[in-house]
C-alpha cells in the first residue's frame, strides 16, 4: 500500500499489483474499496495496476469535509494521483459508478488521458440512461432457472417501485444481485458478500448528489479527448445495456464499444481470460 496527499490534505491510498506499464484503476460501488477488483482477470500479467481507494474507502482516510464525497469533487483526487505518479499522460480503467468519475476527469483534463477503458460504466455524467423496459428486456433473457427467476421477479419489483418514485427495499436489491454476474458459484457469492463491508454507505449516498453533474458541459469536454476510449459492456448487463454502452462510446472522438459474451456487470469474473486479453489488446494497440 502507498499513500499520497490530495488537494485538500486528505491522505489517499493505492495498491500496486503486477509489473509493466501503469494502469490507474478507479473502483465503482459506488464508493467500494478497490479490493473487489482483484487482479482484473489477470491483467497483472502485463500491467502494473494502480488500484485507488477512493476517499473514505479501503485504506484511504475519511475527509474532513464529507461533501467532497460527491463525484465531481473527486476529479481532483485523480489528478493528484497522476501528479504523484509523475505521469504526463495515463491509461485509466474505471468500473461501474466510477465510469462517471472517469468521464468527468477526461472532460476536465482531456490532455492527460492516453487510453481509457470504461468497464460496464453508468452514464449519469453525460445524461444517458436506459429505460426500465430496456433493462427488463436484458434481464428476462436469463429466465428459466434459479437463482435467476427469483432475481428477475425482484428486479421487476425494483423497476416498478422506482418508476413510481419510490425506494426499493434492500431485500429486493439483494435478491436481484445474481443478475449482476454472468455465472453463480461460491466465488461469486463471496464477491457479493464482501460488498457491504467494502462500501462506505455515507459516501455512496453523496456520490451522485445534487449538483454533481452538468451533462452538456461534460459532453463538450469529452469531444476534446484525443486519447482512445474502449467502453466494455456485458451481454447480460442491464446497466449499462450494450446499446447504452455504444451510445456512450459515440460521445468520444476515438471511442469504440465491445460486448463480452456471457458477461454481466463484473465481466472479469465471468470470463477472466477473455476480459484481460481484450483490455490488454486495447491498451497496447488502441481501437
GROMACS .gro file of C-alpha atoms in nm:
model
  287
    1UNK     CA    1   0.000   0.000   0.000
    2UNK     CA    2   0.117   0.353  -0.083
    3UNK     CA    3  -0.016   0.689   0.039
    4UNK     CA    4  -0.035   1.032  -0.121
    5UNK     CA    5  -0.194   1.356  -0.009
    6UNK     CA    6  -0.474   1.503  -0.219
    7UNK     CA    7  -0.551   1.869  -0.279
    8UNK     CA    8  -0.742   1.918   0.048
    9UNK     CA    9  -0.497   1.733   0.271
   10UNK     CA   10  -0.685   1.402   0.269
   11UNK     CA   11  -0.447   1.105   0.262
   12UNK     CA   12  -0.545   0.857  -0.005
   13UNK     CA   13  -0.418   0.502  -0.050
   14UNK     CA   14  -0.349   0.298  -0.358
   15UNK     CA   15  -0.238  -0.062  -0.404
   16UNK     CA   16   0.011  -0.174  -0.668
   17UNK     CA   17  -0.027  -0.516  -0.827
   18UNK     CA   18   0.171  -0.662  -1.117
   19UNK     CA   19   0.455  -0.538  -1.333
   20UNK     CA   20   0.467  -0.333  -1.651
   21UNK     CA   21   0.319  -0.008  -1.774
   22UNK     CA   22   0.092   0.155  -1.513
   23UNK     CA   23  -0.285   0.137  -1.539
   24UNK     CA   24  -0.475   0.359  -1.294
   25UNK     CA   25  -0.789   0.175  -1.178
   26UNK     CA   26  -1.093   0.353  -1.032
   27UNK     CA   27  -1.338   0.130  -0.840
   28UNK     CA   28  -1.716   0.159  -0.853
   29UNK     CA   29  -1.973   0.064  -0.593
   30UNK     CA   30  -2.041   0.346  -0.568
   31UNK     CA   31  -1.762   0.406  -0.313
   32UNK     CA   32  -1.641   0.048  -0.272
   33UNK     CA   33  -1.281  -0.026  -0.173
   34UNK     CA   34  -1.062  -0.128  -0.464
   35UNK     CA   35  -1.006  -0.479  -0.322
   36UNK     CA   36  -1.307  -0.615  -0.513
   37UNK     CA   37  -1.128  -0.551  -0.845
   38UNK     CA   38  -0.874  -0.822  -0.761
   39UNK     CA   39  -0.625  -0.858  -1.044
   40UNK     CA   40  -0.894  -0.778  -1.304
   41UNK     CA   41  -0.892  -1.119  -1.460
   42UNK     CA   42  -0.515  -1.146  -1.474
   43UNK     CA   43  -0.427  -0.803  -1.615
   44UNK     CA   44  -0.136  -0.805  -1.372
   45UNK     CA   45   0.046  -1.037  -1.614
   46UNK     CA   46   0.138  -0.740  -1.829
   47UNK     CA   47   0.032  -0.428  -1.642
   48UNK     CA   48   0.114  -0.259  -1.314
   49UNK     CA   49  -0.229  -0.192  -1.167
   50UNK     CA   50  -0.259   0.124  -0.956
   51UNK     CA   51  -0.575   0.046  -0.756
   52UNK     CA   52  -0.702   0.365  -0.594
   53UNK     CA   53  -0.907   0.352  -0.276
   54UNK     CA   54  -1.142   0.648  -0.319
   55UNK     CA   55  -1.162   0.885  -0.023
   56UNK     CA   56  -1.328   0.726   0.276
   57UNK     CA   57  -1.294   0.372   0.139
   58UNK     CA   58  -1.044   0.093   0.196
   59UNK     CA   59  -0.720   0.229   0.336
   60UNK     CA   60  -0.790   0.591   0.240
   61UNK     CA   61  -0.873   0.849   0.506
   62UNK     CA   62  -1.219   0.990   0.572
   63UNK     CA   63  -1.213   1.354   0.456
   64UNK     CA   64  -1.273   1.640   0.696
   65UNK     CA   65  -1.546   1.766   0.463
   66UNK     CA   66  -1.780   1.481   0.368
   67UNK     CA   67  -1.933   1.690   0.089
   68UNK     CA   68  -1.617   1.602  -0.104
   69UNK     CA   69  -1.754   1.251  -0.150
   70UNK     CA   70  -1.955   1.395  -0.438
   71UNK     CA   71  -1.805   1.257  -0.756
   72UNK     CA   72  -1.721   1.589  -0.922
   73UNK     CA   73  -1.506   1.684  -0.623
   74UNK     CA   74  -1.311   1.359  -0.661
   75UNK     CA   75  -1.181   1.460  -1.003
   76UNK     CA   76  -0.911   1.650  -0.814
   77UNK     CA   77  -0.811   1.326  -0.636
   78UNK     CA   78  -0.747   1.153  -0.969
   79UNK     CA   79  -0.539   1.447  -1.087
   80UNK     CA   80  -0.343   1.448  -0.760
   81UNK     CA   81  -0.268   1.078  -0.813
   82UNK     CA   82  -0.143   1.145  -1.166
   83UNK     CA   83   0.092   1.416  -1.037
   84UNK     CA   84   0.207   1.191  -0.753
   85UNK     CA   85   0.288   0.911  -1.000
   86UNK     CA   86   0.478   1.153  -1.225
   87UNK     CA   87   0.277   1.061  -1.536
   88UNK     CA   88   0.236   1.313  -1.818
   89UNK     CA   89  -0.049   1.105  -1.963
   90UNK     CA   90  -0.200   0.794  -1.815
   91UNK     CA   91  -0.401   0.489  -1.903
   92UNK     CA   92  -0.715   0.464  -1.688
   93UNK     CA   93  -0.964   0.185  -1.622
   94UNK     CA   94  -1.288   0.268  -1.442
   95UNK     CA   95  -1.565   0.032  -1.339
   96UNK     CA   96  -1.938   0.091  -1.294
   97UNK     CA   97  -2.013   0.409  -1.093
   98UNK     CA   98  -1.656   0.529  -1.135
   99UNK     CA   99  -1.721   0.542  -1.505
  100UNK     CA  100  -1.875   0.877  -1.415
  101UNK     CA  101  -1.560   0.986  -1.232
  102UNK     CA  102  -1.350   0.891  -1.534
  103UNK     CA  103  -1.584   1.075  -1.771
  104UNK     CA  104  -1.566   1.388  -1.558
  105UNK     CA  105  -1.187   1.360  -1.530
  106UNK     CA  106  -1.147   1.316  -1.907
  107UNK     CA  107  -1.373   1.615  -1.973
  108UNK     CA  108  -1.171   1.841  -1.740
  109UNK     CA  109  -0.825   1.702  -1.824
  110UNK     CA  110  -0.856   1.565  -2.181
  111UNK     CA  111  -0.486   1.605  -2.244
  112UNK     CA  112  -0.395   1.373  -1.955
  113UNK     CA  113  -0.575   1.063  -2.085
  114UNK     CA  114  -0.379   0.832  -2.314
  115UNK     CA  115  -0.623   0.540  -2.326
  116UNK     CA  116  -0.939   0.493  -2.122
  117UNK     CA  117  -1.126   0.169  -2.051
  118UNK     CA  118  -1.479   0.211  -1.918
  119UNK     CA  119  -1.596  -0.126  -1.784
  120UNK     CA  120  -1.976  -0.159  -1.756
  121UNK     CA  121  -1.996   0.214  -1.672
  122UNK     CA  122  -2.302   0.405  -1.562
  123UNK     CA  123  -2.351   0.721  -1.766
  124UNK     CA  124  -2.507   0.978  -1.535
  125UNK     CA  125  -2.230   1.229  -1.604
  126UNK     CA  126  -2.339   1.261  -1.966
  127UNK     CA  127  -2.713   1.235  -1.904
  128UNK     CA  128  -2.759   0.888  -2.055
  129UNK     CA  129  -2.972   0.610  -1.914
  130UNK     CA  130  -3.171   0.316  -2.042
  131UNK     CA  131  -3.543   0.280  -1.983
  132UNK     CA  132  -3.693   0.026  -1.741
  133UNK     CA  133  -3.828  -0.161  -2.042
  134UNK     CA  134  -3.482  -0.185  -2.200
  135UNK     CA  135  -3.328  -0.308  -1.875
  136UNK     CA  136  -3.602  -0.565  -1.823
  137UNK     CA  137  -3.559  -0.691  -2.179
  138UNK     CA  138  -3.196  -0.775  -2.099
  139UNK     CA  139  -3.255  -0.946  -1.763
  140UNK     CA  140  -3.551  -1.150  -1.883
  141UNK     CA  141  -3.322  -1.333  -2.125
  142UNK     CA  142  -3.197  -1.525  -1.821
  143UNK     CA  143  -3.534  -1.666  -1.717
  144UNK     CA  144  -3.594  -2.037  -1.683
  145UNK     CA  145  -3.375  -2.134  -1.390
  146UNK     CA  146  -3.278  -2.033  -1.040
  147UNK     CA  147  -3.148  -1.812  -0.892
  148UNK     CA  148  -3.239  -1.601  -1.196
  149UNK     CA  149  -3.618  -1.638  -1.189
  150UNK     CA  150  -3.629  -1.511  -0.831
  151UNK     CA  151  -3.380  -1.237  -0.919
  152UNK     CA  152  -3.584  -1.127  -1.221
  153UNK     CA  153  -3.901  -1.104  -1.010
  154UNK     CA  154  -3.714  -0.886  -0.761
  155UNK     CA  155  -3.574  -0.671  -1.042
  156UNK     CA  156  -3.924  -0.624  -1.184
  157UNK     CA  157  -4.044  -0.504  -0.843
  158UNK     CA  158  -3.749  -0.264  -0.819
  159UNK     CA  159  -3.817  -0.113  -1.160
  160UNK     CA  160  -4.186  -0.067  -1.079
  161UNK     CA  161  -4.114   0.098  -0.744
  162UNK     CA  162  -3.855   0.331  -0.895
  163UNK     CA  163  -4.087   0.424  -1.183
  164UNK     CA  164  -4.344   0.528  -0.923
  165UNK     CA  165  -4.088   0.744  -0.743
  166UNK     CA  166  -4.040   0.505  -0.451
  167UNK     CA  167  -3.738   0.347  -0.287
  168UNK     CA  168  -3.691  -0.030  -0.336
  169UNK     CA  169  -3.635  -0.244  -0.029
  170UNK     CA  170  -3.280  -0.365   0.039
  171UNK     CA  171  -3.412  -0.722   0.033
  172UNK     CA  172  -3.525  -0.677  -0.328
  173UNK     CA  173  -3.184  -0.544  -0.430
  174UNK     CA  174  -3.019  -0.840  -0.261
  175UNK     CA  175  -3.244  -1.091  -0.435
  176UNK     CA  176  -3.173  -0.926  -0.771
  177UNK     CA  177  -2.793  -0.937  -0.736
  178UNK     CA  178  -2.735  -1.270  -0.918
  179UNK     CA  179  -2.822  -1.074  -1.232
  180UNK     CA  180  -2.503  -0.870  -1.185
  181UNK     CA  181  -2.291  -1.180  -1.251
  182UNK     CA  182  -2.262  -1.393  -1.561
  183UNK     CA  183  -2.235  -1.707  -1.351
  184UNK     CA  184  -2.334  -1.803  -0.998
  185UNK     CA  185  -2.099  -2.004  -0.777
  186UNK     CA  186  -1.914  -1.986  -0.444
  187UNK     CA  187  -1.654  -1.740  -0.577
  188UNK     CA  188  -1.923  -1.502  -0.697
  189UNK     CA  189  -2.123  -1.532  -0.375
  190UNK     CA  190  -1.812  -1.442  -0.174
  191UNK     CA  191  -1.752  -1.144  -0.402
  192UNK     CA  192  -2.107  -1.025  -0.340
  193UNK     CA  193  -2.091  -1.090   0.036
  194UNK     CA  194  -1.781  -0.868   0.061
  195UNK     CA  195  -1.966  -0.573  -0.087
  196UNK     CA  196  -2.133  -0.445   0.231
  197UNK     CA  197  -1.812  -0.432   0.433
  198UNK     CA  198  -1.614  -0.279   0.144
  199UNK     CA  199  -1.858   0.007   0.078
  200UNK     CA  200  -1.884   0.341   0.255
  201UNK     CA  201  -2.261   0.393   0.270
  202UNK     CA  202  -2.238   0.762   0.365
  203UNK     CA  203  -2.004   0.830   0.076
  204UNK     CA  204  -2.219   0.630  -0.163
  205UNK     CA  205  -2.525   0.838  -0.074
  206UNK     CA  206  -2.336   1.161  -0.152
  207UNK     CA  207  -2.158   1.037  -0.464
  208UNK     CA  208  -2.419   1.139  -0.722
  209UNK     CA  209  -2.581   1.409  -0.509
  210UNK     CA  210  -2.742   1.731  -0.631
  211UNK     CA  211  -2.506   1.939  -0.842
  212UNK     CA  212  -2.270   1.653  -0.924
  213UNK     CA  213  -2.339   1.652  -1.296
  214UNK     CA  214  -2.358   1.900  -1.584
  215UNK     CA  215  -2.413   1.671  -1.884
  216UNK     CA  216  -2.388   1.936  -2.161
  217UNK     CA  217  -2.055   2.063  -2.022
  218UNK     CA  218  -1.922   1.709  -1.980
  219UNK     CA  219  -2.022   1.610  -2.332
  220UNK     CA  220  -1.844   1.917  -2.466
  221UNK     CA  221  -1.534   1.826  -2.268
  222UNK     CA  222  -1.535   1.469  -2.396
  223UNK     CA  223  -1.525   1.596  -2.755
  224UNK     CA  224  -1.176   1.730  -2.673
  225UNK     CA  225  -1.042   1.390  -2.563
  226UNK     CA  226  -0.781   1.283  -2.819
  227UNK     CA  227  -0.699   0.960  -2.638
  228UNK     CA  228  -0.870   0.640  -2.741
  229UNK     CA  229  -1.161   0.501  -2.538
  230UNK     CA  230  -1.300   0.148  -2.507
  231UNK     CA  231  -1.643   0.103  -2.350
  232UNK     CA  232  -1.669  -0.261  -2.247
  233UNK     CA  233  -2.022  -0.388  -2.187
  234UNK     CA  234  -2.153  -0.723  -2.069
  235UNK     CA  235  -2.401  -0.904  -2.290
  236UNK     CA  236  -2.615  -0.980  -1.982
  237UNK     CA  237  -2.575  -0.646  -1.803
  238UNK     CA  238  -2.879  -0.423  -1.765
  239UNK     CA  239  -2.690  -0.111  -1.655
  240UNK     CA  240  -2.548  -0.022  -1.892
  241UNK     CA  241  -2.716  -0.225  -2.160
  242UNK     CA  242  -2.492  -0.292  -2.461
  243UNK     CA  243  -2.692  -0.035  -2.658
  244UNK     CA  244  -2.634   0.233  -2.395
  245UNK     CA  245  -2.262   0.150  -2.386
  246UNK     CA  246  -2.245   0.204  -2.761
  247UNK     CA  247  -2.417   0.540  -2.722
  248UNK     CA  248  -2.159   0.645  -2.463
  249UNK     CA  249  -1.870   0.538  -2.688
  250UNK     CA  250  -2.010   0.760  -2.960
  251UNK     CA  251  -1.956   1.071  -2.746
  252UNK     CA  252  -1.577   1.036  -2.776
  253UNK     CA  253  -1.385   1.128  -3.093
  254UNK     CA  254  -1.199   0.796  -3.075
  255UNK     CA  255  -1.443   0.573  -2.889
  256UNK     CA  256  -1.533   0.210  -2.951
  257UNK     CA  257  -1.758  -0.043  -2.782
  258UNK     CA  258  -1.715  -0.415  -2.731
  259UNK     CA  259  -1.957  -0.659  -2.572
  260UNK     CA  260  -1.835  -0.956  -2.369
  261UNK     CA  261  -2.044  -1.263  -2.448
  262UNK     CA  262  -2.191  -1.411  -2.131
  263UNK     CA  263  -2.061  -1.119  -1.927
  264UNK     CA  264  -2.261  -0.915  -1.680
  265UNK     CA  265  -2.165  -0.625  -1.452
  266UNK     CA  266  -1.835  -0.777  -1.330
  267UNK     CA  267  -1.706  -0.923  -1.656
  268UNK     CA  268  -1.355  -1.007  -1.532
  269UNK     CA  269  -1.517  -1.267  -1.304
  270UNK     CA  270  -1.730  -1.414  -1.583
  271UNK     CA  271  -1.451  -1.485  -1.834
  272UNK     CA  272  -1.118  -1.366  -1.691
  273UNK     CA  273  -0.907  -1.478  -1.987
  274UNK     CA  274  -1.122  -1.303  -2.248
  275UNK     CA  275  -1.151  -0.988  -2.038
  276UNK     CA  276  -0.780  -0.949  -1.968
  277UNK     CA  277  -0.683  -1.023  -2.327
  278UNK     CA  278  -0.934  -0.772  -2.467
  279UNK     CA  279  -0.828  -0.493  -2.231
  280UNK     CA  280  -0.457  -0.561  -2.285
  281UNK     CA  281  -0.501  -0.559  -2.663
  282UNK     CA  282  -0.676  -0.224  -2.646
  283UNK     CA  283  -0.411  -0.072  -2.418
  284UNK     CA  284  -0.135  -0.195  -2.647
  285UNK     CA  285  -0.293  -0.131  -2.988
  286UNK     CA  286  -0.584   0.108  -2.939
  287UNK     CA  287  -0.923   0.080  -3.105
   0.00000   0.00000   0.00000
